[in-house]
Coordinates of C-alpha atoms in Angstrom, one line a residue:
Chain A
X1 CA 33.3 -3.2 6.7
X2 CA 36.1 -4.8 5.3
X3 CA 35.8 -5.4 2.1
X4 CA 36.0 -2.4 0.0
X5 CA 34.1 -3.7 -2.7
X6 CA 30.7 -4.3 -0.1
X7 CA 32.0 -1.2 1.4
X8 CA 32.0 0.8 -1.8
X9 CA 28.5 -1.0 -3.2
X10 CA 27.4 0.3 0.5
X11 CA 28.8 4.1 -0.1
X12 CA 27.0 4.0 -3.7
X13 CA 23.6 2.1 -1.4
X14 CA 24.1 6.0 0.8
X15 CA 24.9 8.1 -2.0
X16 CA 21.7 7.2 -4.0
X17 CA 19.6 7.5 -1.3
X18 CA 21.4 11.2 -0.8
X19 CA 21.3 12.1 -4.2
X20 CA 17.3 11.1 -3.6
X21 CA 16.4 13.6 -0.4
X22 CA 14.1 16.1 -1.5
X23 CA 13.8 19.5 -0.2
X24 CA 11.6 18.4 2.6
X25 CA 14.1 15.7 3.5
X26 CA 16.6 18.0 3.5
X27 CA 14.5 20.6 5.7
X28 CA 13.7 17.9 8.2
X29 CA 17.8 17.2 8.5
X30 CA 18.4 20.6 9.2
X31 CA 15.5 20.6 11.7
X32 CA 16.7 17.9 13.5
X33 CA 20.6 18.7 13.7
X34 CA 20.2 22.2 14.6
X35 CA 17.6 21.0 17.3
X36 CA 19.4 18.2 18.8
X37 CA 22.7 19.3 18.7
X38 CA 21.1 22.5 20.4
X39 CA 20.1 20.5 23.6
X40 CA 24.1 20.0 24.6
X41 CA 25.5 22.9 22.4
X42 CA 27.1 20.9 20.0
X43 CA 28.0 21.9 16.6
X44 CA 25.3 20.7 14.3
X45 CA 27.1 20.5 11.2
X46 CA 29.5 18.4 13.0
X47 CA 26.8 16.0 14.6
X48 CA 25.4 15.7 11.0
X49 CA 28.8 14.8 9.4
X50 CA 29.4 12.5 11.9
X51 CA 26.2 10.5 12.0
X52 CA 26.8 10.4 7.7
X53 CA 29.9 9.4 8.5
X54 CA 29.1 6.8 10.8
X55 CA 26.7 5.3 8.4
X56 CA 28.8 5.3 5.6
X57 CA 31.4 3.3 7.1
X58 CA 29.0 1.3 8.9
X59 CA 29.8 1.8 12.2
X60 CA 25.7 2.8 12.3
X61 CA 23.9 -0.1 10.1
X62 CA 21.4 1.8 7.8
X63 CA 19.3 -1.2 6.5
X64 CA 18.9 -0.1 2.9
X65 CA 16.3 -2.5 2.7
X66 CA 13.9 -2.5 4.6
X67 CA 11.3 0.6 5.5
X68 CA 13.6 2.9 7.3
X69 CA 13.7 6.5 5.8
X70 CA 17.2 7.4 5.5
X71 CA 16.5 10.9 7.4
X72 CA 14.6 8.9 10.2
X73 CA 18.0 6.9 10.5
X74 CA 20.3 9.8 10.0
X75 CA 17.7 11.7 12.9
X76 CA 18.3 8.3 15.4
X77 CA 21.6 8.5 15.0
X78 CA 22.4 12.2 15.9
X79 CA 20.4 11.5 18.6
X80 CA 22.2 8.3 19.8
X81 CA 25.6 10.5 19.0
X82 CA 23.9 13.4 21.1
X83 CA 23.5 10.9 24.2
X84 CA 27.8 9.9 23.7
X85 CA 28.3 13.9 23.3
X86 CA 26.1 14.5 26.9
X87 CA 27.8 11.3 28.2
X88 CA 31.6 11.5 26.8
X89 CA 30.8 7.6 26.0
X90 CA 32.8 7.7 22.7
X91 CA 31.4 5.0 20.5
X92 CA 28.5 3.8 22.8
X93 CA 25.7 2.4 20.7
X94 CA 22.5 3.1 23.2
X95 CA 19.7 5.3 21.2
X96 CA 18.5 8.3 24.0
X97 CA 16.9 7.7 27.2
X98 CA 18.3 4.0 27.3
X99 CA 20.2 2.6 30.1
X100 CA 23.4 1.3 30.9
X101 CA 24.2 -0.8 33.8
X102 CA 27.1 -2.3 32.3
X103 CA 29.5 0.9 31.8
X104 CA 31.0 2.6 34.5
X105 CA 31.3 6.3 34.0
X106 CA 34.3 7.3 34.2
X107 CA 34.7 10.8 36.4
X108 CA 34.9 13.1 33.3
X109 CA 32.0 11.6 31.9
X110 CA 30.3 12.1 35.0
X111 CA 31.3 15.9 34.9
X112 CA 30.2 16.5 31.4
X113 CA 26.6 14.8 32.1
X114 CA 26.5 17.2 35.2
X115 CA 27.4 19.9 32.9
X116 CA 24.9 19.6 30.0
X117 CA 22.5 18.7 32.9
X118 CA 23.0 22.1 34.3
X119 CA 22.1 23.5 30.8
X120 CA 19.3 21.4 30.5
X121 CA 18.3 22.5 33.5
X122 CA 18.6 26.0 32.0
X123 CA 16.7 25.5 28.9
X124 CA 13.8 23.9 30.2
X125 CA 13.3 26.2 33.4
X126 CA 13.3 29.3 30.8
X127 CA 10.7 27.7 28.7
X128 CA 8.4 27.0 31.4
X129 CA 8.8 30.4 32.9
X130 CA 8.5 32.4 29.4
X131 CA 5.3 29.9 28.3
X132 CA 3.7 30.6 32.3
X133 CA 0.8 31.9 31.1
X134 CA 0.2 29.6 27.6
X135 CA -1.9 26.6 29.1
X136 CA -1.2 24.6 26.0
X137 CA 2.6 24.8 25.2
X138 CA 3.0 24.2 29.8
X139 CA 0.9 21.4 29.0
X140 CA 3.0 20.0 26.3
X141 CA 6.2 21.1 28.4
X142 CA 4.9 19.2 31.1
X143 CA 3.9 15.8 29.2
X144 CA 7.5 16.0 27.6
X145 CA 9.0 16.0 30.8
X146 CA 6.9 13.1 31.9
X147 CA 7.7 11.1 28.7
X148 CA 3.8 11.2 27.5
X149 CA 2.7 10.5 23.9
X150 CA 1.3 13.5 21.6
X151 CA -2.3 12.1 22.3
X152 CA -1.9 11.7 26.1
X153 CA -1.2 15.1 26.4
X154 CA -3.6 16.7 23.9
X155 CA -6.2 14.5 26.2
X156 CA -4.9 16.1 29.4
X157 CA -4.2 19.3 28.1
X158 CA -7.9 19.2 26.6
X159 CA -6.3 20.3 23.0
X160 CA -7.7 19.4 19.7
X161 CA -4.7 18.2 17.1
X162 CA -5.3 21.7 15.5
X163 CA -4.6 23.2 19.1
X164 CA -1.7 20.7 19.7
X165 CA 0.4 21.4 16.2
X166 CA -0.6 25.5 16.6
X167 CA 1.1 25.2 20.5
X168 CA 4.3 22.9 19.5
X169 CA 4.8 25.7 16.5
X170 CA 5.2 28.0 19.4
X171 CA 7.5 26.6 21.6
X172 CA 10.0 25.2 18.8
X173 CA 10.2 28.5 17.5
X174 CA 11.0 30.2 20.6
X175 CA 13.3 27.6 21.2
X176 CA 15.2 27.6 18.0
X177 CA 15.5 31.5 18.0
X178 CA 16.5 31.4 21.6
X179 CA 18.5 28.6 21.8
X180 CA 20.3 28.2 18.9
X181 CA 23.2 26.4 17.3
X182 CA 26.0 25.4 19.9
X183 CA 29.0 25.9 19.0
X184 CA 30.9 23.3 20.7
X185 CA 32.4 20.1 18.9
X186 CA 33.1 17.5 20.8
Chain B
X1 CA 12.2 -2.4 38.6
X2 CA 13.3 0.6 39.6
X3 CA 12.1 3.6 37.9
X4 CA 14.7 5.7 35.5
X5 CA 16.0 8.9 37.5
X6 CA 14.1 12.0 36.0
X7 CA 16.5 14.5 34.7
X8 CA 16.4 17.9 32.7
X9 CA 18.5 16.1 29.4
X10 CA 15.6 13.7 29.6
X11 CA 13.1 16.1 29.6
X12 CA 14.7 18.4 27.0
X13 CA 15.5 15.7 24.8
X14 CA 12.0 14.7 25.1
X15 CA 10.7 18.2 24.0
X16 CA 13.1 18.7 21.0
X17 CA 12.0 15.3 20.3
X18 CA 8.0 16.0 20.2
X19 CA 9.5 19.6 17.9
X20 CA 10.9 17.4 15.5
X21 CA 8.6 14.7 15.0
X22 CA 6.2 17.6 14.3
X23 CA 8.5 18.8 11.5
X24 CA 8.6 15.8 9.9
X25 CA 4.4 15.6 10.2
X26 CA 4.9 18.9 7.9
X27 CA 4.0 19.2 4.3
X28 CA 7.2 21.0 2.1
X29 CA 5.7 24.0 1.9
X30 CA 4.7 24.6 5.4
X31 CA 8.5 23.3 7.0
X32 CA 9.7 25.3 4.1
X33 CA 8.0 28.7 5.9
X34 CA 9.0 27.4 9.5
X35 CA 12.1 27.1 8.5
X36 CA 12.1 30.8 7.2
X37 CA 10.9 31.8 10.2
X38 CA 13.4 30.2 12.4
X39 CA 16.7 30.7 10.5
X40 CA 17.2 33.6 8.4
X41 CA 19.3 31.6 6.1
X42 CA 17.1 28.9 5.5
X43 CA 18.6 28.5 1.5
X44 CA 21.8 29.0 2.6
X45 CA 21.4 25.9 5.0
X46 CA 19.5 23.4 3.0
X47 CA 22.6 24.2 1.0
X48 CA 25.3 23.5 3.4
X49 CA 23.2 20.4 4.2
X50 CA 23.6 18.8 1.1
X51 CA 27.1 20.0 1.1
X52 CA 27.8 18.3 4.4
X53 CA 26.3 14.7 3.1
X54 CA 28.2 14.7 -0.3
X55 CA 31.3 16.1 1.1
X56 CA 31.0 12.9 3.8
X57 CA 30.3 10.5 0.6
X58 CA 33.8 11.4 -1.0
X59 CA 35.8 11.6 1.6
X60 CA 34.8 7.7 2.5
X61 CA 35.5 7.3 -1.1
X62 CA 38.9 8.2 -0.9
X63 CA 39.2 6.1 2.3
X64 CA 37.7 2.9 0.2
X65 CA 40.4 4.0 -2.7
X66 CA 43.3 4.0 -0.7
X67 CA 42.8 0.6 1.0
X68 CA 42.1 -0.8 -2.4
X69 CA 45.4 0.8 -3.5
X70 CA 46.8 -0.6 -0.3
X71 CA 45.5 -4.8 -0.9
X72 CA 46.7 -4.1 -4.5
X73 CA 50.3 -3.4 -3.1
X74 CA 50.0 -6.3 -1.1
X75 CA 48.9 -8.4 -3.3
X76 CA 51.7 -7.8 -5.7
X77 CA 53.7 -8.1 -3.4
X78 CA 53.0 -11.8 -2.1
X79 CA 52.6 -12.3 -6.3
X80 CA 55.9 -11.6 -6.9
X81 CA 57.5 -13.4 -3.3
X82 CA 55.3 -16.8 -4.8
X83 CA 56.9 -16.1 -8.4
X84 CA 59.9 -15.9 -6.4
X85 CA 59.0 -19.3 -5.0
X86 CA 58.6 -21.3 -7.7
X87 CA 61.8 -20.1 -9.7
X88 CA 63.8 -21.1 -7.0
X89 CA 62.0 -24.1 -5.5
X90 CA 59.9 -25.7 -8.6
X91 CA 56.9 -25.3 -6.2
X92 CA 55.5 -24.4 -3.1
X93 CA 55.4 -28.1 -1.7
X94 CA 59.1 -28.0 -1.9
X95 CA 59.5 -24.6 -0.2
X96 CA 57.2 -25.8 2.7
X97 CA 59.1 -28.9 3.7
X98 CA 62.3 -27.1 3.4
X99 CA 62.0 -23.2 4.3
X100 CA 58.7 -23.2 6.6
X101 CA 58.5 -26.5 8.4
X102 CA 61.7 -26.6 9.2
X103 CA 62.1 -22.9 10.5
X104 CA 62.8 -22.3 13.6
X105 CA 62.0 -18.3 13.5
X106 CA 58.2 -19.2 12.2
X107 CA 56.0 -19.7 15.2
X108 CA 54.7 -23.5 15.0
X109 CA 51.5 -22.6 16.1
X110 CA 51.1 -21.4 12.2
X111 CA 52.1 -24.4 10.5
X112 CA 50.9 -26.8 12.9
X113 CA 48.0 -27.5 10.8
X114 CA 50.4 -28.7 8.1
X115 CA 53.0 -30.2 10.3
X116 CA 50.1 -32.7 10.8
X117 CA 48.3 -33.0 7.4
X118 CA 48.3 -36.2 5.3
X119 CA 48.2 -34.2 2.0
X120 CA 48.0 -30.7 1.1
X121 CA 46.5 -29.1 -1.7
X122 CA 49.3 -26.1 -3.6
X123 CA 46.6 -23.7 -2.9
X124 CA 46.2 -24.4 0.8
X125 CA 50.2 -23.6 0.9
X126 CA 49.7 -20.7 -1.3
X127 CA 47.6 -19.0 1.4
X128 CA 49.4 -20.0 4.2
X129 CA 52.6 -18.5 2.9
X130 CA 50.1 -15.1 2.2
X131 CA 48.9 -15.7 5.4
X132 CA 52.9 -15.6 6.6
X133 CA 53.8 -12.5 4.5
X134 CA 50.8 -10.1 5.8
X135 CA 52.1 -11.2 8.9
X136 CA 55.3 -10.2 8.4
X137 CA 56.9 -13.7 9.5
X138 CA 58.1 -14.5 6.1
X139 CA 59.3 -11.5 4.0
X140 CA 62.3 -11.6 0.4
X141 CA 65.2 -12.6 2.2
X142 CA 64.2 -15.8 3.7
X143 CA 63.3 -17.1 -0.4
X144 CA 66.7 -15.8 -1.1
X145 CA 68.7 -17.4 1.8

């Protein structure tokens, strides 16, 4: 952004919509820092300045017009950052999970992945074995891995929503108090 | 189409991501007690959250600020070369033909356009000489010599 004077009517567009969050709002950022920054051991207060900062200089393009919640867009883009942070692809657009057959890793980038794999690897083998004998949160663990919607699994897992919210309290606590904050910025 | 390569990020990333969309399916009041019962700081980091967002806000401030300082330096500056200008030259049309047509040390892919135009307006000649200073191929000296 150029222009400082768009640029500062789109700092003022941020800053209302800050000054706006509620407490929920604010909860839900926490939430969602301290949890996706936890899955490479990132620092979350440094994934959440940099995804504010990203959007305030509109590197990340928060429509302020349309329906987007400014916490769901603050949330996407920790986790598109999250992906670069896993990845070492500095400035790479791609939200998670998506593809990209036109960069070539370099060999570093390739290290880190195999690194934060490793810890993935970690993570999820520690939930399964700790949740063994909880049929509902293995279920969900097992639909997460497979990339299955909420419903999907509450179908397989033969969970009412009431049985599905109770089990996913479960495993996010456990995970947040035996996961926690990283403490690595990269 | 081959299929995407299963890994552990994936999965991970796929279970924080069913954790948090839960959160956000959470009235205040309950998140507010999860959030207790997670963290024992929980004020202390709704807080620093705020903190984080506003402290973000101001620094781009100052960023927008100083490049506004910055074209307003500029600015004045190419003011006062086109004051300059005219003092010396009566106008810019004059200063054209004989200082930037005709100079050897401006690349003529910049005045081209002009080399070849019929007419041209003063303020067309106004930005091009702009155009020359924030480039750095016309600075002072060149008015005064």
């Amino acid at each position: 952004m150029k222009d400082p004077r768009k640029a500062l009517s789109h700092v003022n567009a941020v800053e209302k919509a800050i000054d706006e969050l509620s407490l929920k709002d604010l909860l839900d950022l926490d939430f969602a820092a301290t949890n996706i920054a936890g899955d490479t051991g990132v620092d979350p207060d440094w994934l959440l300045k940099e995804a504010t900062k990203r959007t305030l200089d509109g590197r990340r393009k928060w429509p302020t017009e349309n329906e987007i919640s400014f916490v769901l867009f603050l949330q996407g883009t920790m986790k598109s950052i999250k992906h670069e942070a896993y990845t070492k692809q500095i400035d790479a657009v791609a939200c998670f999970q998506e593809e990209q057959p036109s960069h070539s890793p370099s060999p570093e980038s390739e290290l880190v992945k195999a690194e934060n794999e490793k810890r993935a690897k970690k993570i999820v083998e520690e939930l399964f074995d700790h949740f063994e004998n909880d049929e509902q949160v293995t279920a969900i663990l097992l639909g997460k891995a497979d990339g299955i919607t909420p419903a999907e699994i509450r179908r397989q897992g033969e969970m009412n929503k009431s049985q599905y919210d109770t089990a996913i309290k479960r495993l996010y606590r456990y995970k947040n108090q035996h996961f926690p904050r990283g403490g690595k910025n990269d | 189409m081959t299929k995407k390569k299963f890994t552990y990020l994936d999965a991970l990333g796929n279970i924080t991501d069913g954790c948090i969309a839960h959160c956000n399916s959470l009235n205040t009041e309950e998140l507010q007690k999860e959030h207790a019962a997670i963290y024992e700081n929980s004020t202390d980091r709704i807080k620093n959250v705020k903190s984080i967002l506003k402290n973000c806000v101001l620094e781009r401030k100052k960023e927008i600020l100083n490049s506004i300082d910055s074209n307003i330096n500029s600015t004045k500056k190419s003011d006062n070369i086109l004051t300059s200008i005219r003092d010396k030259y009566g106008d810019l049309r004059s200063f054209l033909n004989d200082k930037i047509l005709n100079n050897a040390d401006i690349p003529g892919e910049l005045t081209f356009e002009f080399r070849n135009k019929q007419s041209t307006s003063e303020e067309e000649i106004e930005f091009l000489i702009e155009d020359l200073i924030e480039m750095g191929a016309l600075n002072e000296e060149d008015i005064e010599n």
